[in-house]
Coordinates of C-alpha atoms and ligand atoms in Angstrom, one line a residue:
M4 CA -17.3 18.9 -4.7
T5 CA -16.7 15.2 -4.2
E6 CA -19.4 12.8 -5.3
I7 CA -19.7 9.5 -3.4
I8 CA -20.7 6.4 -5.4
K9 CA -21.6 3.3 -3.4
V10 CA -21.1 -0.1 -5.1
D11 CA -21.2 -3.8 -4.2
P12 CA -17.6 -4.8 -3.8
E13 CA -18.1 -8.3 -5.2
N14 CA -20.6 -7.6 -7.9
P15 CA -20.4 -3.9 -9.0
D16 CA -23.1 -2.5 -11.2
S17 CA -21.4 -1.3 -14.4
E18 CA -24.1 1.4 -14.9
I19 CA -23.1 3.0 -11.6
L20 CA -19.4 2.6 -12.2
K21 CA -19.7 4.2 -15.7
K22 CA -20.2 7.6 -13.9
A23 CA -16.7 7.2 -12.3
A24 CA -15.2 6.0 -15.6
E25 CA -16.5 9.1 -17.3
V26 CA -14.7 11.2 -14.7
I27 CA -11.4 9.3 -15.5
K28 CA -12.0 9.8 -19.2
K29 CA -12.4 13.6 -18.7
G30 CA -9.2 13.9 -16.7
G31 CA -10.7 13.9 -13.2
L32 CA -9.6 12.0 -10.0
V33 CA -11.4 9.0 -8.7
V34 CA -10.7 7.2 -5.4
F35 CA -11.4 3.4 -5.9
P36 CA -10.9 0.2 -3.9
T37 CA -8.4 -2.5 -4.8
E38 CA -7.7 -5.8 -3.0
T39 CA -4.7 -4.1 -1.2
V40 CA -5.7 -0.5 -0.2
Y41 CA -7.8 2.3 -1.8
G42 CA -6.1 4.2 -4.6
I43 CA -6.5 7.7 -6.0
G44 CA -6.6 7.3 -9.8
A45 CA -6.3 9.2 -13.0
N46 CA -5.9 8.4 -16.7
A47 CA -2.2 7.3 -16.9
F48 CA -1.8 8.9 -20.3
N49 CA -3.2 12.3 -19.2
E50 CA -0.3 14.3 -17.8
N51 CA -2.4 17.1 -16.2
A52 CA -4.8 14.6 -14.6
C53 CA -1.8 12.7 -13.1
R54 CA -0.3 16.0 -11.8
K55 CA -3.5 16.6 -9.8
I56 CA -2.9 13.3 -7.9
F57 CA 0.3 14.7 -6.4
K58 CA -1.5 17.9 -5.4
A59 CA -4.5 16.1 -3.8
K60 CA -2.1 13.9 -1.7
G61 CA 0.6 16.4 -1.0
R62 CA 3.0 13.7 -2.5
P63 CA 6.5 14.7 -3.5
Q64 CA 6.9 14.6 -7.3
D65 CA 10.0 12.4 -7.2
N66 CA 7.8 9.5 -5.9
P67 CA 6.3 7.7 -8.9
L68 CA 2.9 6.1 -9.3
I69 CA 1.8 2.5 -10.0
V70 CA -0.1 2.1 -13.3
H71 CA -3.1 -0.2 -12.9
I72 CA -4.3 -2.3 -15.9
S73 CA -7.1 -4.7 -16.6
S74 CA -5.7 -6.6 -19.6
I75 CA -2.4 -7.7 -21.1
D76 CA -3.0 -5.4 -24.1
M77 CA -2.8 -2.5 -21.7
L78 CA 0.6 -3.8 -20.5
Y79 CA 2.0 -3.5 -24.0
D80 CA 0.7 0.1 -24.1
V81 CA 2.8 1.2 -21.1
V82 CA 6.0 -0.9 -21.2
S83 CA 8.6 -1.0 -24.1
S84 CA 9.7 -4.6 -23.5
V85 CA 8.4 -7.5 -21.3
P86 CA 11.3 -9.6 -20.0
R87 CA 10.8 -13.4 -20.2
I88 CA 10.7 -13.8 -16.4
A89 CA 7.7 -11.3 -16.3
Y90 CA 5.5 -13.9 -18.0
E91 CA 6.2 -16.4 -15.2
F92 CA 5.0 -13.8 -12.6
I93 CA 2.1 -12.7 -14.7
D94 CA 0.8 -16.2 -15.4
K95 CA 0.9 -17.3 -11.8
L96 CA 0.2 -14.1 -9.8
W97 CA -1.9 -11.6 -12.0
P98 CA -4.4 -10.4 -11.4
G99 CA -3.3 -9.8 -7.8
P100 CA -1.3 -7.8 -5.3
L101 CA 2.0 -7.8 -7.3
T102 CA 3.6 -4.7 -8.9
L103 CA 6.2 -5.3 -11.6
I104 CA 8.8 -2.7 -12.6
M105 CA 9.7 -2.8 -16.3
K106 CA 11.1 -0.5 -19.0
K107 CA 8.6 2.4 -19.7
K108 CA 7.2 3.3 -23.1
S109 CA 7.6 7.0 -24.0
N110 CA 3.9 7.6 -24.2
V111 CA 3.7 7.3 -20.4
P112 CA 4.2 10.9 -19.1
D113 CA 7.2 11.6 -17.0
I114 CA 5.1 12.7 -14.1
V115 CA 3.8 9.1 -13.7
S116 CA 7.3 7.6 -13.4
A117 CA 9.0 10.6 -11.8
S118 CA 11.2 10.8 -14.9
L119 CA 12.6 7.3 -14.4
P120 CA 13.1 5.1 -17.5
T121 CA 11.0 2.4 -15.8
V122 CA 7.3 2.1 -14.9
A123 CA 5.5 0.2 -12.1
V124 CA 2.5 -1.9 -13.4
R125 CA -0.1 -4.0 -11.6
M126 CA -3.3 -5.8 -12.6
P127 CA -5.6 -5.7 -9.6
S128 CA -8.0 -8.5 -8.8
H129 CA -10.6 -6.4 -7.0
P130 CA -13.8 -6.5 -9.2
V131 CA -14.4 -2.8 -8.8
A132 CA -10.9 -1.8 -9.8
N133 CA -10.9 -4.2 -12.7
L134 CA -14.3 -3.0 -14.0
L135 CA -13.4 0.7 -13.5
I136 CA -10.2 0.4 -15.6
E137 CA -12.1 -1.6 -18.3
L138 CA -14.9 1.0 -18.5
S139 CA -12.4 3.9 -18.5
G140 CA -10.6 2.3 -21.5
C141 CA -7.2 3.4 -20.3
P142 CA -4.6 2.4 -17.7
I143 CA -5.2 4.2 -14.4
A144 CA -2.2 5.6 -12.5
A145 CA -2.9 5.5 -8.8
P146 CA -0.9 5.7 -5.5
S147 CA -2.6 4.9 -2.2
A148 CA -5.4 7.4 -1.5
N149 CA -4.1 8.7 1.8
L150 CA -2.6 12.2 2.5
S151 CA 1.1 11.8 2.0
G152 CA 2.8 10.3 5.0
K153 CA -0.4 9.0 6.6
P154 CA -1.3 5.3 6.8
S155 CA -2.8 3.9 3.6
P156 CA -6.6 3.9 3.6
T157 CA -8.3 0.5 3.9
S158 CA -11.9 1.6 4.4
F159 CA -14.3 4.2 3.0
E160 CA -14.1 6.1 6.3
H161 CA -10.4 6.5 5.9
V162 CA -10.6 7.9 2.3
K163 CA -13.4 10.2 3.4
D164 CA -11.3 11.6 6.2
D165 CA -8.3 12.2 3.8
M166 CA -9.8 13.0 0.4
M167 CA -13.2 14.7 0.8
G168 CA -13.1 17.9 -1.3
R169 CA -9.8 16.9 -2.9
V170 CA -11.1 14.5 -5.6
D171 CA -14.0 14.3 -8.0
V172 CA -15.4 10.9 -7.0
I173 CA -14.9 8.5 -4.1
I174 CA -16.2 4.9 -4.7
D175 CA -17.4 3.4 -1.5
A176 CA -16.9 -0.4 -1.5
G177 CA -16.4 -1.0 2.2
E178 CA -13.1 -2.4 3.5
T179 CA -10.3 -3.5 1.3
P180 CA -9.6 -7.3 1.6
L181 CA -5.8 -7.4 2.2
G182 CA -5.1 -4.1 3.8
I183 CA -1.4 -3.6 2.9
E184 CA 0.1 -2.3 -0.4
S185 CA 1.2 -4.6 -3.2
T186 CA 4.5 -6.5 -3.3
I187 CA 6.9 -4.7 -5.7
I188 CA 9.5 -6.5 -7.8
D189 CA 12.0 -4.8 -10.1
L190 CA 12.3 -7.0 -13.2
T191 CA 14.9 -4.7 -14.9
K192 CA 17.5 -6.4 -12.7
D193 CA 18.8 -10.0 -12.9
P194 CA 17.9 -11.6 -10.6
P195 CA 14.7 -9.6 -9.9
V196 CA 14.9 -7.4 -6.8
L197 CA 12.2 -7.2 -4.1
L198 CA 11.7 -3.5 -3.4
R199 CA 8.7 -3.6 -1.2
P200 CA 7.3 -6.7 0.6
G201 CA 3.5 -7.0 0.5
P202 CA 0.7 -9.5 0.6
L203 CA 2.5 -11.9 -1.7
T204 CA 5.3 -13.1 0.5
L205 CA 9.0 -13.6 -0.3
E206 CA 8.4 -17.3 0.1
Q207 CA 5.7 -17.2 -2.5
I208 CA 7.6 -15.2 -5.1
S209 CA 10.8 -17.1 -4.6
R210 CA 9.0 -20.2 -5.9
I211 CA 8.8 -18.5 -9.3
S212 CA 12.3 -17.0 -9.5
E213 CA 15.4 -16.4 -7.6
I214 CA 14.9 -13.0 -5.8
E215 CA 17.3 -10.6 -4.3
V216 CA 15.9 -8.6 -1.3
H217 CA 16.8 -5.0 -1.4
K218 CA 17.9 -3.7 2.0
G219 CA 15.2 -1.0 1.8
A220 CA 12.6 -3.8 1.7
L221 CA 13.7 -4.6 5.2
G222 CA 12.2 -1.3 6.3
E223 CA 15.3 0.9 6.6
I224 CA 14.4 4.4 5.5
S225 CA 17.6 6.4 5.1
L226 CA 18.9 5.2 1.8
D227 CA 21.2 7.5 -0.2
K228 CA 20.1 6.3 -3.6
P229 CA 16.9 4.3 -3.3
P230 CA 15.9 2.2 -6.3
S231 CA 12.3 2.8 -5.4
P232 CA 11.9 6.5 -4.6
G233 CA 9.1 5.9 -2.1
M234 CA 11.7 4.1 0.1
K235 CA 13.3 7.2 1.4
Y236 CA 10.2 8.7 3.0
R237 CA 8.8 8.0 6.4
H238 CA 5.4 6.4 5.8
Y239 CA 2.3 5.2 7.4
A240 CA 3.0 7.3 10.4
P241 CA 0.3 8.1 13.0
E242 CA 0.4 11.5 14.6
K243 CA 1.7 10.2 17.9
R244 CA 5.2 9.0 18.7
L245 CA 5.4 5.4 17.7
I246 CA 7.8 3.0 19.4
L247 CA 8.3 -0.5 17.9
V248 CA 9.7 -3.0 20.3
K249 CA 11.2 -6.0 18.4
N250 CA 12.0 -8.0 21.5
M251 CA 8.8 -8.7 23.3
D252 CA 10.6 -9.2 26.6
K253 CA 11.4 -5.5 26.7
M254 CA 7.8 -4.4 26.4
K255 CA 7.0 -3.9 30.1
A256 CA 10.3 -2.0 30.7
V257 CA 9.6 0.3 27.8
L258 CA 6.0 0.9 28.9
R259 CA 7.1 2.0 32.3
N260 CA 8.9 5.0 30.8
F261 CA 5.6 6.6 29.7
N262 CA 2.6 8.1 31.2
D263 CA -0.6 6.5 29.8
P264 CA 0.9 4.9 26.6
I265 CA -1.3 3.1 24.1
V266 CA -0.3 -0.6 23.5
I267 CA -0.7 -2.4 20.2
C268 CA -0.3 -6.2 20.3
P269 CA -2.0 -9.3 18.8
K270 CA -5.2 -10.4 20.4
E271 CA -3.5 -13.3 22.1
H272 CA -1.3 -11.0 24.1
K273 CA -3.9 -8.5 25.3
E274 CA -4.1 -10.0 28.8
M275 CA -0.4 -9.2 29.3
Y276 CA -1.0 -5.5 29.4
K277 CA -3.7 -5.1 32.0
G278 CA -4.1 -1.5 33.2
Y279 CA -3.0 -0.1 29.9
K280 CA -5.0 1.1 26.9
V281 CA -4.7 -1.8 24.5
L282 CA -5.6 -2.1 20.8
A283 CA -5.7 -5.7 19.5
L284 CA -4.0 -6.0 16.1
G285 CA -5.4 -9.2 14.5
S286 CA -4.6 -12.7 15.7
L287 CA -1.4 -14.7 15.6
E288 CA -3.4 -17.7 14.4
R289 CA -4.6 -15.8 11.3
E290 CA -1.5 -13.8 10.3
Y291 CA -3.2 -12.1 7.4
S292 CA -5.7 -10.5 9.9
I293 CA -2.7 -8.6 11.3
A294 CA -1.9 -7.1 7.9
H295 CA -5.6 -6.5 7.3
E296 CA -6.0 -4.4 10.5
L297 CA -2.6 -2.7 10.7
F298 CA -3.5 0.7 9.1
K299 CA -6.9 0.8 10.6
I300 CA -5.3 0.4 14.1
L301 CA -2.6 3.0 13.4
R302 CA -5.3 5.5 12.3
E303 CA -7.4 4.7 15.5
T304 CA -4.5 5.8 17.7
D305 CA -4.8 9.3 16.2
K306 CA -8.3 9.6 17.6
M307 CA -7.2 8.5 21.1
K308 CA -5.8 10.5 24.0
G309 CA -2.1 10.1 24.8
E310 CA 1.3 10.9 23.3
V311 CA 2.9 7.6 22.8
V312 CA 2.1 4.3 21.1
V313 CA 4.1 1.2 21.9
V314 CA 3.8 -1.7 19.4
E315 CA 4.9 -5.3 19.9
G316 CA 7.1 -6.5 17.1
F317 CA 6.4 -9.7 15.1
P318 CA 8.7 -12.5 13.8
E319 CA 9.8 -11.4 10.3
K320 CA 8.5 -14.3 8.2
G321 CA 5.8 -14.7 5.7
I322 CA 3.2 -11.9 5.7
L323 CA 4.5 -10.6 9.1
F324 CA 7.8 -9.7 7.3
S325 CA 5.7 -7.2 5.2
V326 CA 3.9 -6.0 8.4
M327 CA 7.2 -5.4 10.1
N328 CA 8.4 -3.4 7.0
R329 CA 5.4 -1.0 7.4
L330 CA 5.8 -0.8 11.2
K331 CA 9.5 0.1 10.9
K332 CA 8.7 2.9 8.4
A333 CA 5.9 4.2 10.7
A334 CA 8.0 4.0 13.8
S335 CA 9.9 7.0 15.2
E336 CA 12.0 4.6 17.3
V337 CA 12.8 0.9 16.9
I338 CA 14.0 -1.0 20.1
E339 CA 15.9 -4.2 19.2
Ligands
LIG420 P1 1.9 3.7 -3.5 O1 1.0 3.4 -4.6 O2 1.5 4.9 -2.7 O3 2.1 2.5 -2.6 O4 3.3 4.1 -4.0 C1 3.9 3.4 -5.1 C2 5.2 2.8 -4.8 O5 5.8 2.3 -6.0 C3 6.2 3.9 -4.3 O6 6.9 3.3 -3.2 C4 7.1 4.1 -5.5 O7 8.4 4.5 -5.1 C5 7.1 2.7 -6.2 N1 7.4 2.9 -7.6 C6 6.6 3.4 -8.6 N2 7.2 3.4 -9.8 C7 8.4 2.9 -9.6 C8 9.6 2.7 -10.4 N3 9.5 3.0 -11.7 N4 10.7 2.1 -9.9 C9 10.7 1.8 -8.6 N5 9.7 2.0 -7.7 C10 8.6 2.6 -8.2
LIG421 MG1 1.4 5.1 -0.6

C-alpha cells in the first residue's frame, strides 16, 4: 500500500512531513520532490532499504545513487575527504542542483555507490526535500523516481503512474521547478570533470573552476568504461521511436518519411508544422521552460496515437546543452 501525503511545496508543514520521515527512519521508501525531479529515497546508511530502491525502479545494481544531505555535517558523515575545490562549489552553489563526486566513507553501503570508492552527494534546495532529510536525521540516497529507462518524473502524476504500489509513501508537491536532473561534477579528478550537464550550466560552473567535459556528457551512450555508470544506459526514452533532428532544415524531409508522426518543437516553430500533430516544448525566449517541460512532453507522447516522434534539435549552449544531452540519450536515431 502506498500512502499519498500532500504538502505545500514552498511552505511544507513539518507535522505532516514527520510521517514520511518516520518511514525513512524505519527503512521504508519515500518518493519526494526536489528542485530538479522527484526522487525515490531511503536512509543512505540502511543497506536493505537502499536495496529496495533498485527493486522498485528495476534499476541495474551497477548504477549508483545520489546521496542527498541537508547540512555540511552530513557531508562529513558520507565522504572521507573534502578536496579544497569542493568548498568553492559548495559555498557558491549549494543548496542547489549540483551533485559532487568525492571519496566515500566506508560507512556508506556498497549498494549506494555500486561498489565504487566514490560517492555522489547533493544538497537540494527544495523546501520539502530539505525538511524531509532534516526530520529523518540521516542522508537520503535517492535516484530519480521513474521506472528505469523512462523519463524522470517532474510531477505528482508521473510518480503516481510509475511508483504506486512500489513504495511506502509518495509526497505530492505538484511540479518540480527545474525539470531536469542535477549537474554532476567529479571532484576526484584534477581538473574536475563534468559527467552530466544539468540545470547549472557549463558556463556557470566554469566560473568557479576549470572544468573538463567528459565525452559522455555530450550525450553519447556507448562508452566502454564510463566514469559515471549511468552513462551507458539508454535513458529518458518514451515508448515510441524517437528521432532527433539536429539540423532544423531537414525536419520537413524527415517528417515526409512517416505516416502521422508526432512533432516536438519550441512554441515559436509550431506554425511551421501545420497538418502534423505538434507538441510545443517551451519557448526559445525562456530556455529554462524547455528544460522544465522536456520530460512531461516525452511522457505525453506515450499517451498519443502513432509510432514515431520527431524532435527538433536545439543549439548546444547554456541550459539547451543539457536538454540536448537528455534528448540524445532518449533518441533511437540522431540525424545530424
Ligand atoms: P539519477 O539520480 O537517477 O539521476 O542517477 C544518478 C546518477 O549519478 C547516475 O547517472 C549515476 O551513474 C551517477 N552517479 C552516482 N554515483 C556516482 C559515482 N560515485 N561516480 C560517478 N557517477 C555517479
Ligand atoms: Mg534517473
